[in-house]
mmCIF file of N, CA and C in Angstrom:
data_model
loop_
_atom_site.group_PDB
_atom_site.id
_atom_site.type_symbol
_atom_site.label_atom_id
_atom_site.label_comp_id
_atom_site.label_asym_id
_atom_site.label_seq_id
_atom_site.Cartn_x
_atom_site.Cartn_y
_atom_site.Cartn_z
ATOM 1 N N MET A 1 31.599 103.527 36.338
ATOM 2 C CA MET A 1 30.239 103.093 37.734
ATOM 3 C C MET A 1 30.744 102.086 38.688
ATOM 4 N N PRO A 2 30.272 103.098 39.951
ATOM 5 C CA PRO A 2 30.345 101.947 41.252
ATOM 6 C C PRO A 2 29.261 100.580 41.229
ATOM 7 N N LEU A 3 30.402 99.319 41.905
ATOM 8 C CA LEU A 3 29.081 98.428 41.877
ATOM 9 C C LEU A 3 28.933 97.828 42.775
ATOM 10 N N HIS A 4 27.684 97.719 43.534
ATOM 11 C CA HIS A 4 26.609 97.527 44.687
ATOM 12 C C HIS A 4 26.930 96.289 45.313
ATOM 13 N N LEU A 5 26.106 96.842 46.822
ATOM 14 C CA LEU A 5 25.674 95.156 47.075
ATOM 15 C C LEU A 5 24.254 95.122 47.403
ATOM 16 N N ILE A 6 23.771 93.859 47.536
ATOM 17 C CA ILE A 6 22.145 94.447 47.431
ATOM 18 C C ILE A 6 21.908 93.062 48.514
ATOM 19 N N LYS A 7 21.098 93.233 49.827
ATOM 20 C CA LYS A 7 20.867 92.587 50.766
ATOM 21 C C LYS A 7 19.627 91.988 51.757
ATOM 22 N N LEU A 8 18.833 91.154 52.118
ATOM 23 C CA LEU A 8 17.760 91.272 52.903
ATOM 24 C C LEU A 8 17.853 91.969 54.485
ATOM 25 N N CYS A 9 16.736 92.841 54.154
ATOM 26 C CA CYS A 9 16.618 93.369 55.631
ATOM 27 C C CYS A 9 15.222 92.442 56.377
ATOM 28 N N VAL A 10 16.106 91.884 56.993
ATOM 29 C CA VAL A 10 14.695 90.806 57.671
ATOM 30 C C VAL A 10 14.165 91.431 58.624
ATOM 31 N N GLY A 11 12.575 91.634 58.714
ATOM 32 C CA GLY A 11 12.491 91.879 60.029
ATOM 33 C C GLY A 11 12.466 93.583 60.130
ATOM 34 N N VAL A 12 12.779 94.109 59.227
ATOM 35 C CA VAL A 12 12.258 95.608 59.199
ATOM 36 C C VAL A 12 11.381 95.957 57.971
ATOM 37 N N GLU A 13 10.144 96.590 58.137
ATOM 38 C CA GLU A 13 8.663 96.962 57.488
ATOM 39 C C GLU A 13 9.462 97.727 56.724
ATOM 40 N N SER A 14 10.400 99.549 56.823
ATOM 41 C CA SER A 14 10.585 100.447 55.238
ATOM 42 C C SER A 14 11.408 101.026 56.236
ATOM 43 N N PRO A 15 12.526 101.558 54.975
ATOM 44 C CA PRO A 15 12.461 102.482 55.794
ATOM 45 C C PRO A 15 13.095 103.595 56.674
ATOM 46 N N ASP A 16 12.114 104.128 57.217
ATOM 47 C CA ASP A 16 11.914 104.815 58.122
ATOM 48 C C ASP A 16 12.553 103.145 59.591
ATOM 49 N N ASP A 17 11.884 102.594 59.183
ATOM 50 C CA ASP A 17 12.119 101.732 60.963
ATOM 51 C C ASP A 17 13.035 101.132 60.484
ATOM 52 N N LEU A 18 14.564 100.893 59.459
ATOM 53 C CA LEU A 18 15.636 101.032 59.885
ATOM 54 C C LEU A 18 16.347 102.210 59.797
ATOM 55 N N GLU A 19 16.106 102.787 59.430
ATOM 56 C CA GLU A 19 16.544 104.204 59.872
ATOM 57 C C GLU A 19 17.064 104.526 61.648
ATOM 58 N N THR A 20 15.652 104.365 62.349
ATOM 59 C CA THR A 20 15.281 104.161 63.297
ATOM 60 C C THR A 20 15.714 102.709 64.347
ATOM 61 N N ARG A 21 16.160 101.502 63.937
ATOM 62 C CA ARG A 21 16.856 100.764 64.696
ATOM 63 C C ARG A 21 18.595 101.020 64.377
ATOM 64 N N GLN A 22 19.108 101.857 63.236
ATOM 65 C CA GLN A 22 19.988 101.925 63.337
ATOM 66 C C GLN A 22 20.588 102.814 64.467
ATOM 67 N N ALA A 23 19.979 104.135 64.592
ATOM 68 C CA ALA A 23 20.221 105.206 65.466
ATOM 69 C C ALA A 23 20.782 104.856 66.608
ATOM 70 N N SER A 24 20.784 103.753 67.652
ATOM 71 C CA SER A 24 21.455 103.369 68.283
ATOM 72 C C SER A 24 23.057 103.223 68.299
ATOM 73 N N GLN A 25 23.098 102.411 66.851
ATOM 74 C CA GLN A 25 24.438 101.985 66.215
ATOM 75 C C GLN A 25 25.196 103.014 66.492
ATOM 76 N N ILE A 26 24.615 103.561 65.610
ATOM 77 C CA ILE A 26 25.401 105.061 64.949
ATOM 78 C C ILE A 26 26.033 106.083 66.049
ATOM 79 N N ALA A 27 25.317 105.756 67.234
ATOM 80 C CA ALA A 27 25.753 106.758 68.914
ATOM 81 C C ALA A 27 26.633 105.983 68.733
ATOM 82 N N ARG A 28 26.700 104.272 69.266
ATOM 83 C CA ARG A 28 27.866 103.863 70.062
ATOM 84 C C ARG A 28 28.662 103.820 69.391
ATOM 85 N N ALA A 29 29.221 103.721 67.830
ATOM 86 C CA ALA A 29 30.460 104.121 66.554
ATOM 87 C C ALA A 29 30.854 105.404 67.121
ATOM 88 N N GLU A 30 29.871 106.454 66.820
ATOM 89 C CA GLU A 30 30.433 107.867 67.577
ATOM 90 C C GLU A 30 31.289 108.191 68.539
ATOM 91 N N SER A 31 30.984 107.393 69.860
ATOM 92 C CA SER A 31 31.115 107.662 70.918
ATOM 93 C C SER A 31 32.120 107.095 71.108
ATOM 94 N N ALA A 32 32.526 105.524 70.332
ATOM 95 C CA ALA A 32 34.071 103.927 70.827
ATOM 96 C C ALA A 32 34.955 105.102 69.734
ATOM 97 N N THR A 33 34.687 105.954 67.803
ATOM 98 C CA THR A 33 35.504 105.967 66.727
ATOM 99 C C THR A 33 35.803 107.303 66.829
ATOM 100 N N GLY A 34 34.570 108.101 67.470
ATOM 101 C CA GLY A 34 34.254 109.844 66.888
ATOM 102 C C GLY A 34 33.954 110.084 65.465
ATOM 103 N N ARG A 35 33.674 108.437 64.578
ATOM 104 C CA ARG A 35 32.834 108.499 63.487
ATOM 105 C C ARG A 35 31.347 108.439 63.169
ATOM 106 N N ARG A 36 31.065 108.982 62.560
ATOM 107 C CA ARG A 36 29.334 108.406 62.595
ATOM 108 C C ARG A 36 28.790 107.606 61.451
ATOM 109 N N PHE A 37 28.775 106.171 61.810
ATOM 110 C CA PHE A 37 28.287 105.139 61.009
ATOM 111 C C PHE A 37 27.304 104.032 61.293
ATOM 112 N N ALA A 38 26.860 103.375 60.298
ATOM 113 C CA ALA A 38 26.143 102.423 60.850
ATOM 114 C C ALA A 38 27.015 100.692 60.170
ATOM 115 N N TRP A 39 26.347 100.216 60.797
ATOM 116 C CA TRP A 39 26.311 99.030 60.404
ATOM 117 C C TRP A 39 26.325 97.328 59.952
ATOM 118 N N HIS A 40 26.701 96.218 59.546
ATOM 119 C CA HIS A 40 25.904 95.282 59.433
ATOM 120 C C HIS A 40 27.303 93.942 58.868
ATOM 121 N N VAL A 41 27.170 92.960 60.035
ATOM 122 C CA VAL A 41 28.271 91.786 59.872
ATOM 123 C C VAL A 41 27.778 91.166 59.132
ATOM 124 N N THR A 42 28.990 90.727 58.015
ATOM 125 C CA THR A 42 28.240 88.885 57.238
ATOM 126 C C THR A 42 29.174 88.765 57.372
ATOM 127 N N ARG A 43 28.599 87.214 56.620
ATOM 128 C CA ARG A 43 30.017 85.814 57.083
ATOM 129 C C ARG A 43 30.814 86.189 55.372
ATOM 130 N N ARG A 44 30.403 86.596 54.867
ATOM 131 C CA ARG A 44 31.719 86.741 53.472
ATOM 132 C C ARG A 44 31.958 88.232 52.644
ATOM 133 N N THR A 45 33.690 88.326 53.346
ATOM 134 C CA THR A 45 33.796 89.819 52.728
ATOM 135 C C THR A 45 34.325 89.902 51.238
ATOM 136 N N PRO A 46 33.277 90.724 50.591
ATOM 137 C CA PRO A 46 33.054 91.264 48.999
ATOM 138 C C PRO A 46 34.888 91.245 48.033
ATOM 139 N N ARG A 47 35.079 90.156 46.904
ATOM 140 C CA ARG A 47 35.779 90.138 46.429
ATOM 141 C C ARG A 47 36.506 91.257 45.929
ATOM 142 N N ARG A 48 35.280 91.720 45.725
ATOM 143 C CA ARG A 48 35.300 93.139 44.444
ATOM 144 C C ARG A 48 35.461 94.471 45.819
ATOM 145 N N ALA A 49 36.096 94.358 46.357
ATOM 146 C CA ALA A 49 35.560 95.247 47.612
ATOM 147 C C ALA A 49 35.789 97.290 47.062
ATOM 148 N N GLY A 50 37.237 96.686 46.458
ATOM 149 C CA GLY A 50 37.515 98.373 45.808
ATOM 150 C C GLY A 50 36.428 98.590 44.681
ATOM 151 N N GLU A 51 35.930 97.994 44.094
ATOM 152 C CA GLU A 51 34.768 98.944 42.922
ATOM 153 C C GLU A 51 33.846 98.856 43.817
ATOM 154 N N VAL A 52 33.450 98.187 44.815
ATOM 155 C CA VAL A 52 32.032 98.885 45.688
ATOM 156 C C VAL A 52 32.544 99.850 46.706
ATOM 157 N N LEU A 53 33.356 100.240 47.284
ATOM 158 C CA LEU A 53 33.979 100.805 47.831
ATOM 159 C C LEU A 53 34.376 102.592 46.588
ATOM 160 N N ASP A 54 34.353 102.312 45.613
ATOM 161 C CA ASP A 54 34.022 103.468 45.150
ATOM 162 C C ASP A 54 32.600 104.121 44.723
ATOM 163 N N GLY A 55 32.160 104.523 45.743
ATOM 164 C CA GLY A 55 30.921 105.142 44.902
ATOM 165 C C GLY A 55 29.752 104.395 45.461
ATOM 166 N N GLY A 56 29.761 103.099 45.907
ATOM 167 C CA GLY A 56 29.051 101.816 46.108
ATOM 168 C C GLY A 56 28.013 101.744 47.227
ATOM 169 N N SER A 57 27.238 101.121 47.119
ATOM 170 C CA SER A 57 25.894 101.471 47.963
ATOM 171 C C SER A 57 25.037 99.721 48.728
ATOM 172 N N LEU A 58 24.930 99.906 49.829
ATOM 173 C CA LEU A 58 23.918 98.725 50.043
ATOM 174 C C LEU A 58 22.772 99.265 50.090
ATOM 175 N N TYR A 59 22.274 97.938 49.026
ATOM 176 C CA TYR A 59 20.135 98.666 48.694
ATOM 177 C C TYR A 59 19.888 97.671 49.349
ATOM 178 N N TRP A 60 18.727 97.307 49.864
ATOM 179 C CA TRP A 60 17.886 96.078 51.425
ATOM 180 C C TRP A 60 16.970 96.495 50.110
ATOM 181 N N VAL A 61 16.917 94.688 50.607
ATOM 182 C CA VAL A 61 15.585 94.708 49.986
ATOM 183 C C VAL A 61 14.057 94.060 51.667
ATOM 184 N N MET A 62 13.464 94.434 51.484
ATOM 185 C CA MET A 62 12.504 94.944 52.716
ATOM 186 C C MET A 62 11.346 93.781 52.143
ATOM 187 N N ASN A 63 10.353 93.519 53.110
ATOM 188 C CA ASN A 63 8.962 93.088 52.571
ATOM 189 C C ASN A 63 9.108 92.288 50.813
ATOM 190 N N GLY A 64 10.142 91.979 50.481
ATOM 191 C CA GLY A 64 10.260 91.600 48.748
ATOM 192 C C GLY A 64 9.919 92.753 47.858
ATOM 193 N N ALA A 65 10.547 93.718 48.626
ATOM 194 C CA ALA A 65 11.053 94.534 47.506
ATOM 195 C C ALA A 65 12.350 95.535 48.048
ATOM 196 N N ILE A 66 13.187 95.871 47.142
ATOM 197 C CA ILE A 66 14.629 96.740 47.286
ATOM 198 C C ILE A 66 13.900 98.525 47.295
ATOM 199 N N ARG A 67 14.120 98.628 48.379
ATOM 200 C CA ARG A 67 13.542 99.544 49.172
ATOM 201 C C ARG A 67 13.976 100.482 49.822
ATOM 202 N N ALA A 68 15.321 100.548 49.950
ATOM 203 C CA ALA A 68 16.226 101.609 50.322
ATOM 204 C C ALA A 68 18.117 101.562 50.121
ATOM 205 N N ARG A 69 18.183 102.476 50.198
ATOM 206 C CA ARG A 69 20.026 101.945 49.979
ATOM 207 C C ARG A 69 20.658 102.797 50.797
ATOM 208 N N GLN A 70 22.133 102.441 51.550
ATOM 209 C CA GLN A 70 22.812 103.546 51.941
ATOM 210 C C GLN A 70 24.438 103.090 51.719
ATOM 211 N N PRO A 71 25.287 104.780 51.464
ATOM 212 C CA PRO A 71 26.484 104.334 50.553
ATOM 213 C C PRO A 71 27.904 103.252 51.840
ATOM 214 N N LEU A 72 28.147 102.095 51.274
ATOM 215 C CA LEU A 72 28.932 101.948 51.957
ATOM 216 C C LEU A 72 30.748 102.634 51.995
ATOM 217 N N LEU A 73 31.183 102.921 53.627
ATOM 218 C CA LEU A 73 32.120 103.528 54.065
ATOM 219 C C LEU A 73 33.399 103.018 53.732
ATOM 220 N N ASP A 74 32.949 101.597 54.666
ATOM 221 C CA ASP A 74 34.038 100.440 54.340
ATOM 222 C C ASP A 74 33.630 99.213 54.534
ATOM 223 N N ILE A 75 34.831 98.040 54.110
ATOM 224 C CA ILE A 75 34.173 97.297 54.212
ATOM 225 C C ILE A 75 35.992 96.391 54.894
ATOM 226 N N ARG A 76 35.513 96.025 56.399
ATOM 227 C CA ARG A 76 36.348 95.129 57.090
ATOM 228 C C ARG A 76 36.561 93.462 57.231
ATOM 229 N N GLU A 77 37.999 93.007 57.459
ATOM 230 C CA GLU A 77 37.412 91.535 57.721
ATOM 231 C C GLU A 77 37.941 91.811 59.283
ATOM 232 N N THR A 78 36.548 90.710 59.542
ATOM 233 C CA THR A 78 37.240 91.040 61.222
ATOM 234 C C THR A 78 36.736 89.487 61.578
ATOM 235 N N THR A 79 36.639 88.887 62.689
ATOM 236 C CA THR A 79 36.133 87.244 63.421
ATOM 237 C C THR A 79 35.224 87.957 63.963
ATOM 238 N N ASP A 80 33.805 86.413 64.206
ATOM 239 C CA ASP A 80 32.972 86.761 64.765
ATOM 240 C C ASP A 80 33.124 86.006 66.313
ATOM 241 N N SER A 81 32.217 86.275 67.154
ATOM 242 C CA SER A 81 32.823 85.551 68.332
ATOM 243 C C SER A 81 32.918 83.900 68.640
ATOM 244 N N ASP A 82 32.723 83.450 67.986
ATOM 245 C CA ASP A 82 32.936 82.014 67.810
ATOM 246 C C ASP A 82 33.824 81.701 66.909
ATOM 247 N N GLY A 83 34.688 83.109 67.154
ATOM 248 C CA GLY A 83 36.626 82.749 65.843
ATOM 249 C C GLY A 83 36.566 82.725 64.204
ATOM 250 N N LYS A 84 34.884 82.767 64.110
ATOM 251 C CA LYS A 84 34.849 82.297 62.380
ATOM 252 C C LYS A 84 35.180 83.651 61.701
ATOM 253 N N PRO A 85 36.324 83.932 60.606
ATOM 254 C CA PRO A 85 36.205 85.179 59.551
ATOM 255 C C PRO A 85 34.680 85.466 59.293
ATOM 256 N N ALA A 86 34.580 86.874 59.179
ATOM 257 C CA ALA A 86 33.530 87.877 59.442
ATOM 258 C C ALA A 86 33.784 88.706 58.010
ATOM 259 N N CYS A 87 32.575 89.682 58.003
ATOM 260 C CA CYS A 87 32.870 90.935 57.493
ATOM 261 C C CYS A 87 32.193 91.768 57.672
ATOM 262 N N VAL A 88 32.552 93.396 58.276
ATOM 263 C CA VAL A 88 31.677 94.315 58.691
ATOM 264 C C VAL A 88 31.471 95.679 57.119
ATOM 265 N N LEU A 89 30.457 95.200 56.302
ATOM 266 C CA LEU A 89 29.887 96.864 56.200
ATOM 267 C C LEU A 89 29.703 98.040 56.544
ATOM 268 N N GLU A 90 30.681 98.580 56.653
ATOM 269 C CA GLU A 90 30.629 100.117 57.310
ATOM 270 C C GLU A 90 29.091 101.512 56.406
ATOM 271 N N LEU A 91 28.101 101.278 57.064
ATOM 272 C CA LEU A 91 26.903 102.105 56.283
ATOM 273 C C LEU A 91 27.217 103.761 56.817
ATOM 274 N N ALA A 92 26.576 104.181 55.610
ATOM 275 C CA ALA A 92 26.791 105.811 55.954
ATOM 276 C C ALA A 92 25.346 106.209 56.477
ATOM 277 N N PRO A 93 25.084 107.109 57.688
ATOM 278 C CA PRO A 93 23.697 107.223 58.062
ATOM 279 C C PRO A 93 22.757 107.989 57.643
ATOM 280 N N GLY A 94 22.056 107.587 58.100
ATOM 281 C CA GLY A 94 20.416 108.138 56.805
ATOM 282 C C GLY A 94 20.677 106.855 56.089
ATOM 283 N N VAL A 95 19.354 106.777 55.527
ATOM 284 C CA VAL A 95 18.931 105.670 54.607
ATOM 285 C C VAL A 95 17.656 106.024 53.214
ATOM 286 N N THR A 96 18.205 105.819 52.330
ATOM 287 C CA THR A 96 17.616 106.682 51.113
ATOM 288 C C THR A 96 16.857 105.338 50.960
ATOM 289 N N PRO A 97 15.212 106.433 50.659
ATOM 290 C CA PRO A 97 14.281 105.074 49.860
ATOM 291 C C PRO A 97 15.102 105.250 47.639
ATOM 292 N N VAL A 98 14.202 104.153 48.065
ATOM 293 C CA VAL A 98 14.710 103.915 46.331
ATOM 294 C C VAL A 98 13.225 103.536 46.020
ATOM 295 N N GLN A 99 13.272 103.793 44.389
ATOM 296 C CA GLN A 99 11.834 103.640 44.540
ATOM 297 C C GLN A 99 11.568 101.448 43.989
ATOM 298 N N ALA A 100 10.737 101.503 44.588
ATOM 299 C CA ALA A 100 10.096 100.057 45.628
ATOM 300 C C ALA A 100 10.242 98.947 43.670
ATOM 301 N N ARG A 101 11.481 98.388 44.109
ATOM 302 C CA ARG A 101 11.166 97.217 42.811
ATOM 303 C C ARG A 101 11.217 95.912 43.621
ATOM 304 N N PRO A 102 10.666 94.836 43.171
ATOM 305 C CA PRO A 102 9.993 93.372 43.866
ATOM 306 C C PRO A 102 11.520 92.740 43.819
ATOM 307 N N HIS A 103 11.866 91.766 44.474
ATOM 308 C CA HIS A 103 12.512 91.125 44.026
ATOM 309 C C HIS A 103 12.775 89.923 45.337
ATOM 310 N N ARG A 104 12.831 88.723 45.005
ATOM 311 C CA ARG A 104 13.253 87.193 45.565
ATOM 312 C C ARG A 104 13.710 87.534 47.122
ATOM 313 N N PRO A 105 13.723 86.321 47.488
ATOM 314 C CA PRO A 105 14.483 86.250 48.796
ATOM 315 C C PRO A 105 15.841 85.001 48.129
ATOM 316 N N PHE A 106 17.168 85.278 48.728
ATOM 317 C CA PHE A 106 17.756 84.763 48.750
ATOM 318 C C PHE A 106 19.101 85.179 50.110
ATOM 319 N N GLN A 107 20.138 84.310 50.289
ATOM 320 C CA GLN A 107 20.923 84.357 51.055
ATOM 321 C C GLN A 107 22.033 84.872 50.796
ATOM 322 N N GLY A 108 22.571 85.697 51.964
ATOM 323 C CA GLY A 108 23.571 86.042 52.418
ATOM 324 C C GLY A 108 23.497 87.776 51.599
ATOM 325 N N TRP A 109 24.255 87.946 50.652
ATOM 326 C CA TRP A 109 24.883 89.163 49.605
ATOM 327 C C TRP A 109 24.901 88.942 48.522
ATOM 328 N N ARG A 110 24.970 89.839 47.317
ATOM 329 C CA ARG A 110 25.197 89.477 45.752
ATOM 330 C C ARG A 110 25.723 91.161 45.481
ATOM 331 N N TYR A 111 26.232 90.775 44.432
ATOM 332 C CA TYR A 111 26.379 92.231 43.369
ATOM 333 C C TYR A 111 25.466 93.004 42.829
ATOM 334 N N ILE A 112 25.148 93.866 42.837
ATOM 335 C CA ILE A 112 23.935 94.340 42.008
ATOM 336 C C ILE A 112 24.828 95.283 40.399
ATOM 337 N N GLN A 113 24.715 95.536 39.796
ATOM 338 C CA GLN A 113 25.583 96.241 38.984
ATOM 339 C C GLN A 113 24.675 97.544 38.328
ATOM 340 N N PRO A 114 24.799 98.455 38.212
ATOM 341 C CA PRO A 114 24.714 100.030 39.133
ATOM 342 C C PRO A 114 23.206 100.217 37.772
ATOM 343 N N ASP A 115 22.883 99.882 36.716
ATOM 344 C CA ASP A 115 22.224 99.201 35.455
ATOM 345 C C ASP A 115 20.676 98.952 36.043
ATOM 346 N N GLN A 116 21.160 97.797 36.870
ATOM 347 C CA GLN A 116 20.319 96.490 37.693
ATOM 348 C C GLN A 116 19.464 98.047 39.484
ATOM 349 N N ALA A 117 20.199 98.491 39.683
ATOM 350 C CA ALA A 117 19.792 99.055 40.454
ATOM 351 C C ALA A 117 18.502 100.360 40.470
ATOM 352 N N PRO A 118 17.870 100.758 41.749
ATOM 353 C CA PRO A 118 16.498 101.002 41.121
ATOM 354 C C PRO A 118 16.796 102.271 41.933
ATOM 355 N N PRO A 119 16.298 103.611 40.948
ATOM 356 C CA PRO A 119 16.799 105.166 41.587
ATOM 357 C C PRO A 119 16.042 105.334 42.470
ATOM 358 N N ASP A 120 16.686 106.657 43.261
ATOM 359 C CA ASP A 120 16.277 106.995 44.261
ATOM 360 C C ASP A 120 14.615 107.343 44.485
ATOM 361 N N SER A 121 13.992 107.150 45.193
ATOM 362 C CA SER A 121 13.064 107.944 45.718
ATOM 363 C C SER A 121 12.292 108.949 45.361
ATOM 364 N N ALA A 122 11.559 109.902 44.745
ATOM 365 C CA ALA A 122 12.060 111.092 44.486
ATOM 366 C C ALA A 122 11.181 112.387 45.454
ATOM 367 N N GLY A 123 10.460 111.121 46.557
ATOM 368 C CA GLY A 123 9.974 111.940 47.537
ATOM 369 C C GLY A 123 9.218 112.981 47.276
ATOM 370 N N ASP A 124 8.287 112.787 45.975
ATOM 371 C CA ASP A 124 7.309 114.107 45.420
ATOM 372 C C ASP A 124 5.519 112.864 45.450
ATOM 373 N N GLY A 125 5.781 112.095 45.680
ATOM 374 C CA GLY A 125 4.276 111.175 45.644
ATOM 375 C C GLY A 125 4.498 110.689 44.025
ATOM 376 N N ASP A 126 5.281 110.855 43.320
ATOM 377 C CA ASP A 126 4.938 110.159 42.115
ATOM 378 C C ASP A 126 5.726 108.859 41.857
ATOM 379 N N ASP A 127 6.279 108.073 42.747
ATOM 380 C CA ASP A 127 6.626 107.199 42.315
ATOM 381 C C ASP A 127 5.682 106.468 43.279
ATOM 382 N N GLU A 128 6.245 104.676 42.952
ATOM 383 C CA GLU A 128 5.341 103.815 44.290
ATOM 384 C C GLU A 128 5.970 103.190 45.449
ATOM 385 N N SER A 129 7.076 104.319 45.620
ATOM 386 C CA SER A 129 7.576 103.129 47.147
ATOM 387 C C SER A 129 6.848 102.940 47.967
ATOM 388 N N ALA A 130 5.245 104.198 48.391
ATOM 389 C CA ALA A 130 4.863 104.220 49.378
ATOM 390 C C ALA A 130 3.936 103.663 48.685
ATOM 391 N N LEU A 131 3.537 102.620 47.968
ATOM 392 C CA LEU A 131 2.367 101.937 48.219
ATOM 393 C C LEU A 131 2.938 100.613 48.581
ATOM 394 N N PRO A 132 1.568 99.961 49.406
ATOM 395 C CA PRO A 132 1.786 98.457 50.225
ATOM 396 C C PRO A 132 2.707 97.214 49.592
ATOM 397 N N ASP A 133 3.291 95.884 49.689
ATOM 398 C CA ASP A 133 4.193 94.726 49.507
ATOM 399 C C ASP A 133 2.826 94.498 48.490
ATOM 400 N N ALA A 134 1.381 94.407 48.951
ATOM 401 C CA ALA A 134 0.775 93.330 48.455
ATOM 402 C C ALA A 134 0.560 93.857 46.645
ATOM 403 N N ILE A 135 0.217 95.588 46.647
ATOM 404 C CA ILE A 135 -0.089 96.299 45.987
ATOM 405 C C ILE A 135 1.481 96.547 44.832
ATOM 406 N N LEU A 136 2.337 96.600 45.540
ATOM 407 C CA LEU A 136 3.737 96.294 44.327
ATOM 408 C C LEU A 136 3.660 94.772 43.881
ATOM 409 N N ALA A 137 3.391 94.056 44.266
ATOM 410 C CA ALA A 137 3.341 92.698 43.905
ATOM 411 C C ALA A 137 2.553 92.000 43.155
ATOM 412 N N GLU A 138 1.237 92.718 42.816
ATOM 413 C CA GLU A 138 0.456 92.517 41.821
ATOM 414 C C GLU A 138 0.601 93.477 40.672
ATOM 415 N N MET A 139 1.250 94.685 40.870
ATOM 416 C CA MET A 139 1.519 95.408 39.625
ATOM 417 C C MET A 139 2.359 94.644 39.181
ATOM 418 N N ALA A 140 3.897 94.074 39.641
ATOM 419 C CA ALA A 140 4.422 93.275 39.185
ATOM 420 C C ALA A 140 3.702 92.270 38.266
ATOM 421 N N GLU A 141 3.593 91.348 38.725
ATOM 422 C CA GLU A 141 2.805 90.039 38.791
ATOM 423 C C GLU A 141 2.036 90.567 37.094
ATOM 424 N N ARG A 142 1.140 90.945 36.958
ATOM 425 C CA ARG A 142 -0.098 92.063 36.334
ATOM 426 C C ARG A 142 1.317 92.791 34.957
ATOM 427 N N GLY A 143 2.277 92.900 34.961
ATOM 428 C CA GLY A 143 3.317 93.545 33.675
ATOM 429 C C GLY A 143 3.097 95.013 34.076
ATOM 430 N N PHE A 144 2.678 95.184 35.176
ATOM 431 C CA PHE A 144 2.586 96.998 34.889
ATOM 432 C C PHE A 144 3.779 97.853 35.645
ATOM 433 N N ARG A 145 4.570 97.069 36.409
ATOM 434 C CA ARG A 145 6.333 97.478 37.079
ATOM 435 C C ARG A 145 7.176 96.826 35.482
#
């Protein structure tokens, strides 16, 4: 089973918002490389990149809950504008909503095991992913999730 990464998605309200924000990034990548992908730059390169690239995804935490994921296409080492080491996470275009699961804030990225990753949202209205964050948090606090 593939290993996944999890990261905070600061300032993004929803999976649709993330997809909209990444649209110009994907267009730039396609123009420059002929390949369609979004990317995220982080300071640390995962040491277990091989396991992550074997079918893993980047799970996004939005407003205190894991709400979306994107398959990881590549992980590349680079340098930032100050010449310091950095890492580029290449992501498949398109954002897949997942069943919302509360998650506390953290810095950087973390590994997430397949059994800890929330399942994709069915999109049939039968899951809780469309509920407001305050209701999801209250449900978790009361033990309903």
